[in-house]
CSV table of C-alpha atoms in Angstrom, one decimal:
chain,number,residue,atom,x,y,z
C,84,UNK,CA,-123.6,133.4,182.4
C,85,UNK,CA,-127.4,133.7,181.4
C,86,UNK,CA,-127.8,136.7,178.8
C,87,UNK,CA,-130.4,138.9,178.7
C,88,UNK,CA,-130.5,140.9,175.6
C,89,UNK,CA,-132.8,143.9,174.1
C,90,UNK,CA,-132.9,146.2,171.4
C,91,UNK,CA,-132.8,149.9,171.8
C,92,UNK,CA,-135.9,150.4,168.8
C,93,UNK,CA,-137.7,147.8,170.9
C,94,UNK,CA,-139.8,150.0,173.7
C,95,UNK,CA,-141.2,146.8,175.3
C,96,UNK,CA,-138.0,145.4,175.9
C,97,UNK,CA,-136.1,148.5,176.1
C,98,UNK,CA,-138.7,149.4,179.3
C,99,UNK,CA,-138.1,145.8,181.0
C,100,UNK,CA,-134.6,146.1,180.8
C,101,UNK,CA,-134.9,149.7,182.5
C,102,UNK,CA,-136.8,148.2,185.4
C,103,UNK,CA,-134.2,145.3,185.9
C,104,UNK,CA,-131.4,147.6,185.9
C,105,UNK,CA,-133.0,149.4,188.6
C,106,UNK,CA,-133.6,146.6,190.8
C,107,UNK,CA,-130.5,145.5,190.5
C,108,UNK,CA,-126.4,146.2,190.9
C,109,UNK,CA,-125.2,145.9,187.7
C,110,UNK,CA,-121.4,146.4,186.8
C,111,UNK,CA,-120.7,148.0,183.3
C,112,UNK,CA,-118.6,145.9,180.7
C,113,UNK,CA,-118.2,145.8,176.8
C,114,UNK,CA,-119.7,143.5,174.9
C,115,UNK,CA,-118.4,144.6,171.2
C,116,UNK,CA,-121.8,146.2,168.9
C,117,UNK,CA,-123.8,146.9,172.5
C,118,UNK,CA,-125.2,149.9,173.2
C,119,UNK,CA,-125.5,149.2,176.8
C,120,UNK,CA,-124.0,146.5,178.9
C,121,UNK,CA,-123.3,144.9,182.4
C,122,UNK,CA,-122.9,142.1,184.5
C,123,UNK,CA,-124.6,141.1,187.9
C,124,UNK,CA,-122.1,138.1,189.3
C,125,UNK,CA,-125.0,137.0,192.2
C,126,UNK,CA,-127.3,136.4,190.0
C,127,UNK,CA,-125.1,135.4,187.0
C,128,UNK,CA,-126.6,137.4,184.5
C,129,UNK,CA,-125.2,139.6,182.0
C,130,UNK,CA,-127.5,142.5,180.4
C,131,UNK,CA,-126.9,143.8,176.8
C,132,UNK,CA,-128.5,146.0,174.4
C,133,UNK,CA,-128.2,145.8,170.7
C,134,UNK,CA,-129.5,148.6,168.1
C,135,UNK,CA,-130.5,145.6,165.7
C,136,UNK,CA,-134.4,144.4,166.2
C,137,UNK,CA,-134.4,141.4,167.9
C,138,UNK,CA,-135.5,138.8,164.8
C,139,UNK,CA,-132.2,139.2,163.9
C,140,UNK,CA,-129.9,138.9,166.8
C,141,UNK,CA,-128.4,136.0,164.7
C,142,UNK,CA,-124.4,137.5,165.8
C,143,UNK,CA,-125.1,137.3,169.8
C,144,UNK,CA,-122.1,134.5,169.9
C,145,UNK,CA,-120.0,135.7,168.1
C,146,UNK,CA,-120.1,139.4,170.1
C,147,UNK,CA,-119.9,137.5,173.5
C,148,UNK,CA,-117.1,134.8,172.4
C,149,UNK,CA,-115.2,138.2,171.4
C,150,UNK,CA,-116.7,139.3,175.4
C,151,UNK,CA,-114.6,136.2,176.7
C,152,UNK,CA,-118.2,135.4,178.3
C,153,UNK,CA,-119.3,132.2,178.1
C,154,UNK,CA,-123.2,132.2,177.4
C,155,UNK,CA,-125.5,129.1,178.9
C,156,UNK,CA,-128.6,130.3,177.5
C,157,UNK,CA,-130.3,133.8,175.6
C,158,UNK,CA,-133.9,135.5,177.1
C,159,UNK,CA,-134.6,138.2,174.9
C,160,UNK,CA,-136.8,141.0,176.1
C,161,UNK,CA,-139.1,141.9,172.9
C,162,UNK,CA,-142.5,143.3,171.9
C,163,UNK,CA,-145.0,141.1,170.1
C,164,UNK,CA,-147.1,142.8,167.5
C,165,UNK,CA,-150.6,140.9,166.3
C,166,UNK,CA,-152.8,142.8,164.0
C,167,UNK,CA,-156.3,141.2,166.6
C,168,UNK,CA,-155.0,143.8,169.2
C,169,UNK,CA,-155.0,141.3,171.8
C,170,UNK,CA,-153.3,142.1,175.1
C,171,UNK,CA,-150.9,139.6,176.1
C,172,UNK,CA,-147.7,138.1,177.9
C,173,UNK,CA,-146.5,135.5,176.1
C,174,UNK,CA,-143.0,133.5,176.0
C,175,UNK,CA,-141.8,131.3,173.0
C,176,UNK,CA,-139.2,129.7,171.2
C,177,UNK,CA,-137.1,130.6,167.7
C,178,UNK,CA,-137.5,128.8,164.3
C,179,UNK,CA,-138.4,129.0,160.6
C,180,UNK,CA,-140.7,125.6,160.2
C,181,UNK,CA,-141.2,126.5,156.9
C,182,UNK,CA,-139.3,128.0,153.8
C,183,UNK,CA,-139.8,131.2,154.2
C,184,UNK,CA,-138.3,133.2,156.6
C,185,UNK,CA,-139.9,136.7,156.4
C,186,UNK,CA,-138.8,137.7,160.2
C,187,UNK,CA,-135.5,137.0,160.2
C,188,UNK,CA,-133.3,133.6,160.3
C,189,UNK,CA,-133.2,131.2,157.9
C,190,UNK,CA,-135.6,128.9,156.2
C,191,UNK,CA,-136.6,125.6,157.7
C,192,UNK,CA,-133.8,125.7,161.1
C,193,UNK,CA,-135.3,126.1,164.6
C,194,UNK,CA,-133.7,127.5,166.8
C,195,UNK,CA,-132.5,125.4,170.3
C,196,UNK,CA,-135.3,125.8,172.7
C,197,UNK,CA,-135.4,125.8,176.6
C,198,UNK,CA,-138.3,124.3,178.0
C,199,UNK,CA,-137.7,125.0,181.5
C,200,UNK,CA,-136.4,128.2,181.2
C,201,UNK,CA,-140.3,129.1,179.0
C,202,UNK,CA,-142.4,127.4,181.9
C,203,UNK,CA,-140.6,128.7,184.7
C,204,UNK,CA,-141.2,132.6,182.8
C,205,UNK,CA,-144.9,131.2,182.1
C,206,UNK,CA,-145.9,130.4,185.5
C,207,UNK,CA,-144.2,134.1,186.8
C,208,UNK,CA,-145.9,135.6,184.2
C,209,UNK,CA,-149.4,133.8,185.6
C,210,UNK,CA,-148.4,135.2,189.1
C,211,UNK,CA,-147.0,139.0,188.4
C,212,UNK,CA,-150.1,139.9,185.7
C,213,UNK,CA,-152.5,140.2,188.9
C,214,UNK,CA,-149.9,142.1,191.1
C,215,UNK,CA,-149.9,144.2,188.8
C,216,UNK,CA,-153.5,144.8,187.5
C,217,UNK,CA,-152.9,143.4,184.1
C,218,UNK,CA,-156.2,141.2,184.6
C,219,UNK,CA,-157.2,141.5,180.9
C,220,UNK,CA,-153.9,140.7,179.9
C,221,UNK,CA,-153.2,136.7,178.1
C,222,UNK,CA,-150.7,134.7,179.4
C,223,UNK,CA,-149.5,132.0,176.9
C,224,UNK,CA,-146.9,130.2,174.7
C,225,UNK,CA,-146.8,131.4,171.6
C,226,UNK,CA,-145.8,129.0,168.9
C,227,UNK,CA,-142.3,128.6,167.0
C,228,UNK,CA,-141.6,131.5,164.7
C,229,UNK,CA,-139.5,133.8,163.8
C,230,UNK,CA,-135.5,134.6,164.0
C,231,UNK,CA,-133.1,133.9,165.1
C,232,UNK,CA,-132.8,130.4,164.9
C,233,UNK,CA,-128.7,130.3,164.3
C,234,UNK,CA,-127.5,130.2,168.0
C,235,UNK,CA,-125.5,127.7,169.5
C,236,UNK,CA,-127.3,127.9,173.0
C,237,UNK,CA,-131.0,128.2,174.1
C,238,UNK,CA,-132.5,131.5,173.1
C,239,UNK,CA,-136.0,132.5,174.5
C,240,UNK,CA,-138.1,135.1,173.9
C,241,UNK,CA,-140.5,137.1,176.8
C,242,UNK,CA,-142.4,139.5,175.6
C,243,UNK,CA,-145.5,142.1,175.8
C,244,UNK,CA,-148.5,142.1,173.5
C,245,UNK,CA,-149.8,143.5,171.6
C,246,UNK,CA,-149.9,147.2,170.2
C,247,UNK,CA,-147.5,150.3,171.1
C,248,UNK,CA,-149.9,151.4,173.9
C,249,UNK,CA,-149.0,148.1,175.7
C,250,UNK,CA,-145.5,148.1,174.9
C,251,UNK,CA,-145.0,151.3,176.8
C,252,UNK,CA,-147.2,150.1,179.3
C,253,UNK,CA,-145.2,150.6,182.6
C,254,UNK,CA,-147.0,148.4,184.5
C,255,UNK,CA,-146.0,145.8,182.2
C,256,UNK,CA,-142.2,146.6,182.3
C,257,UNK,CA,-143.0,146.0,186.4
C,258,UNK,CA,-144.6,142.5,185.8
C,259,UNK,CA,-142.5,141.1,183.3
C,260,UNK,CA,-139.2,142.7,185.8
C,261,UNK,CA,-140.7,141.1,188.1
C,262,UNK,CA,-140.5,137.5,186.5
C,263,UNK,CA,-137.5,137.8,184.9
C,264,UNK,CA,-136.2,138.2,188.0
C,265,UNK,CA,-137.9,135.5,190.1
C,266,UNK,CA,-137.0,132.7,187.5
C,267,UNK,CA,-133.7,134.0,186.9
C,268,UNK,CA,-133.4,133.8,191.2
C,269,UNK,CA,-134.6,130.2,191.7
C,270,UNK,CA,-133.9,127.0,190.2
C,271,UNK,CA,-135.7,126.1,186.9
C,272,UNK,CA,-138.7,124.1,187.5
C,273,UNK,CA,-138.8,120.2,187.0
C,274,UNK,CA,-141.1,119.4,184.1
C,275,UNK,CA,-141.7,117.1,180.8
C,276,UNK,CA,-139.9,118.5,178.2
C,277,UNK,CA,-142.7,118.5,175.4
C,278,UNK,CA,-143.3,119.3,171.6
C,279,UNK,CA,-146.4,120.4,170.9
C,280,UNK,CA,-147.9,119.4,167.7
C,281,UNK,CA,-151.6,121.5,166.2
C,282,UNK,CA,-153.6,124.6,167.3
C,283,UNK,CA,-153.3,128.5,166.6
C,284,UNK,CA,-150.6,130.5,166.7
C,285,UNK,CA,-151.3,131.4,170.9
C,286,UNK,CA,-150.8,128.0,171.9
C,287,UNK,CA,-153.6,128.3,174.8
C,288,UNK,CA,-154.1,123.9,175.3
C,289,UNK,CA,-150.4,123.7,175.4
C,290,UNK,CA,-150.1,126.7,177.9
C,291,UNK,CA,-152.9,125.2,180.1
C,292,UNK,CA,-151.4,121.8,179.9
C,293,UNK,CA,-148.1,123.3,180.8
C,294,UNK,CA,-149.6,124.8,184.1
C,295,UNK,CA,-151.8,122.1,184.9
C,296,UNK,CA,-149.5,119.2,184.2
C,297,UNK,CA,-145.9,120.2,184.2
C,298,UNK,CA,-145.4,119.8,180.3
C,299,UNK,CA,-142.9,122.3,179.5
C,300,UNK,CA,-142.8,123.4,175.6
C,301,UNK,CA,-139.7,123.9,173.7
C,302,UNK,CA,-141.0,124.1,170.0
C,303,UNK,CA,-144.9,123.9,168.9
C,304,UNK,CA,-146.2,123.3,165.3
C,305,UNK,CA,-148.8,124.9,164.6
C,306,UNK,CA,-151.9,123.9,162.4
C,307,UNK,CA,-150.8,126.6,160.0
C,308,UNK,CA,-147.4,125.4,159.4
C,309,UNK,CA,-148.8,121.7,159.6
C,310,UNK,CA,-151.1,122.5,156.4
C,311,UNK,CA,-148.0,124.0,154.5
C,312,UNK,CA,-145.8,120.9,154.8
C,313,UNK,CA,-148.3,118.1,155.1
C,314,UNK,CA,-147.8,117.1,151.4
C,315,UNK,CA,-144.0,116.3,152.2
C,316,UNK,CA,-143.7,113.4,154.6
C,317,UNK,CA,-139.9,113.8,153.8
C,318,UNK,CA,-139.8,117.5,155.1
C,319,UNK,CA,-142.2,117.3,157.9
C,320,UNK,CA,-140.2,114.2,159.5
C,321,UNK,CA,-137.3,116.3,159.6
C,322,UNK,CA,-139.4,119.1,161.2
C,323,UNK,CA,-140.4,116.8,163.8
C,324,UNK,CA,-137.0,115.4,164.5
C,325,UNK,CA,-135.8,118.7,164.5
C,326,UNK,CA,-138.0,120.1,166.9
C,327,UNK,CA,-137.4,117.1,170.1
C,328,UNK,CA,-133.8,117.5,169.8
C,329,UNK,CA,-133.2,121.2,169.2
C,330,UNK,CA,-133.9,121.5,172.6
C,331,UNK,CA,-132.0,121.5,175.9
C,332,UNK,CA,-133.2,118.9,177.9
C,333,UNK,CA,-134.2,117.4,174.0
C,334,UNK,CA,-138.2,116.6,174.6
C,335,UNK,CA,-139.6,113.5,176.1
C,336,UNK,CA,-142.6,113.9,175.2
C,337,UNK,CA,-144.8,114.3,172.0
C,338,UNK,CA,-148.6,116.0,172.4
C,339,UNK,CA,-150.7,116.5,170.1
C,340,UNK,CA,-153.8,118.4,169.4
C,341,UNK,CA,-157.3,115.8,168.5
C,342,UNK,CA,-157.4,118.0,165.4
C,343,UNK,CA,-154.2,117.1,163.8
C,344,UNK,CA,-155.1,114.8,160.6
C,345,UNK,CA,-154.2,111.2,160.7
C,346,UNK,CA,-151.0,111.1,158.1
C,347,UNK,CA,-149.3,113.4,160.2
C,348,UNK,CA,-150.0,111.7,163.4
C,349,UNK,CA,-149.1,108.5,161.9
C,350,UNK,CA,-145.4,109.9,161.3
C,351,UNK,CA,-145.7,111.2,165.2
C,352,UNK,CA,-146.3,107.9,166.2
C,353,UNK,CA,-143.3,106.2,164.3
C,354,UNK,CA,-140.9,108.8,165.5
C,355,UNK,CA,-142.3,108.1,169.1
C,356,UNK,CA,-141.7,104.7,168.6
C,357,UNK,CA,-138.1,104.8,167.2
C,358,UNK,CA,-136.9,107.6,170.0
C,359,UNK,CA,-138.7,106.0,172.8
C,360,UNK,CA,-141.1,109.2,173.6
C,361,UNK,CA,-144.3,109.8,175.3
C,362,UNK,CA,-147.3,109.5,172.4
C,363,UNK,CA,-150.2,111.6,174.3
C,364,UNK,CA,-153.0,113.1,172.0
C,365,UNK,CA,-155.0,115.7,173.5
């Protein structure tokens, strides 16, 4: 089965999941802490809701081992808050790159990532935001942050940007039904199983590349996180290494932003070399 999980605090997620359970026969069942759950068999999906926040659904196996349910993969239906007000749709993967972990999981793990699962929601997401007249909405990665990165499978997170008024959005709750439901349908889009390496925290050269070249992103490193570690060629290698195989198909592919400084593409470069990946700077 392929989980899709909420919180009940969480009105952007909490308002998807209301819209999917509309649009689609869902049987109830117990899964133990839920507030809410069922199952749809055709489409192999079960629904839960959790009163925890999201960053720290860290006890999902557990609860659905107890279930008897055997999980393949997490999407988790969330809100994403950012202080520049931005509207946006974005999709992303787990992990604490650094040693602090101030929004839940622990410091320095990643979380496993599921690249196709991410493009296949990002390309929806490019379709359904003109449908429904979310025009000046952004449709992007975001890069690895955040909890929870101690699952044993996948675990992606879909959500809507970027303040309460568009968290309550309905529209939103439509489009983001919508392509929850179209990937979760269809068969998960062949790609190139990437990790992205520079850039902001909206990974918008990694998004386009994903849509224009069929480079799907499990984790991406951001510049900000590439300047904390820098000075610890130990650490960051195990970053690196971390991020291609945490990931289910484990990348093929390394890309990198121009920007990113020498050292640390010198260390991309050997690990390339050593694992047999693509070495593309961009």
């Amino acid at each position: 089965m392929r989980a899709v999980v909420y919180s009940s605090i969480d009105p952007a997620g909490k308002g998807i999941a209301s819209k999917i359970i509309k649009s689609i026969t869902c049987r109830s069942i117990k899964i133990p802490r839920s507030t809410f759950s069922c199952i749809n068999e055709e489409l192999d999906i079960v629904l839960a809701e959790f009163r925890e926040d999201v960053l720290y659904f860290d006890f999902l196996d557990e609860v659905f081992n107890r279930a008897g349910i055997e999980i393949e993969y997490y999407l988790v239906l969330s809100r994403h808050s950012a202080t520049s007000g931005i509207k946006s749709l974005t999709v992303h993967h787990t992990g604490n790159f650094t040693g602090k972990a101030l929004y839940g999981g622990r410091p320095y793990e990643l979380s496993i990532a599921n690249p196709p699962l991410a493009y296949g929601l990002l390309r929806e997401l490019v379709k359904v935001k003109s449908e429904y007249g979310l025009n000046d909405f952004e449709v992007t990665y975001e890069v690895t942050h955040h909890g929870p990165t101690s699952l044993r499978r996948p675990v992606t997170f879909i959500e809507i940007g970027s303040s309460e008024r568009e968290w309550m959005l309905e529209k939103a709750h439509e489009a983001l039904c919508e392509a929850v439901l179209n990937t979760l349908s269809n068969e998960l889009p062949k790609c190139m199983p990437s990790f992205g390496v520079g850039g902001p925290h909206y990974a918008k050269i990694f998004s386009e590349r994903a849509l224009n070249y069929a480079e799907c992103y499990g984790h991406i490193m951001p510049r900000y996180v590439i300047k904390e570690v820098s000075d610890n060629p130990e650490l960051m290698t195990k970053l690196f290494k971390d991020a291609i195989s945490k990931s289910i198909p484990s990348a093929k592919a390394i890309v990198i932003l121009k920007k990113v400084k020498r050292s640390v593409k010198d260390i991309l470069r050997r690990i390339s070399d050593e694992e047999g990946l693509e070495y593309k700077i961009v």
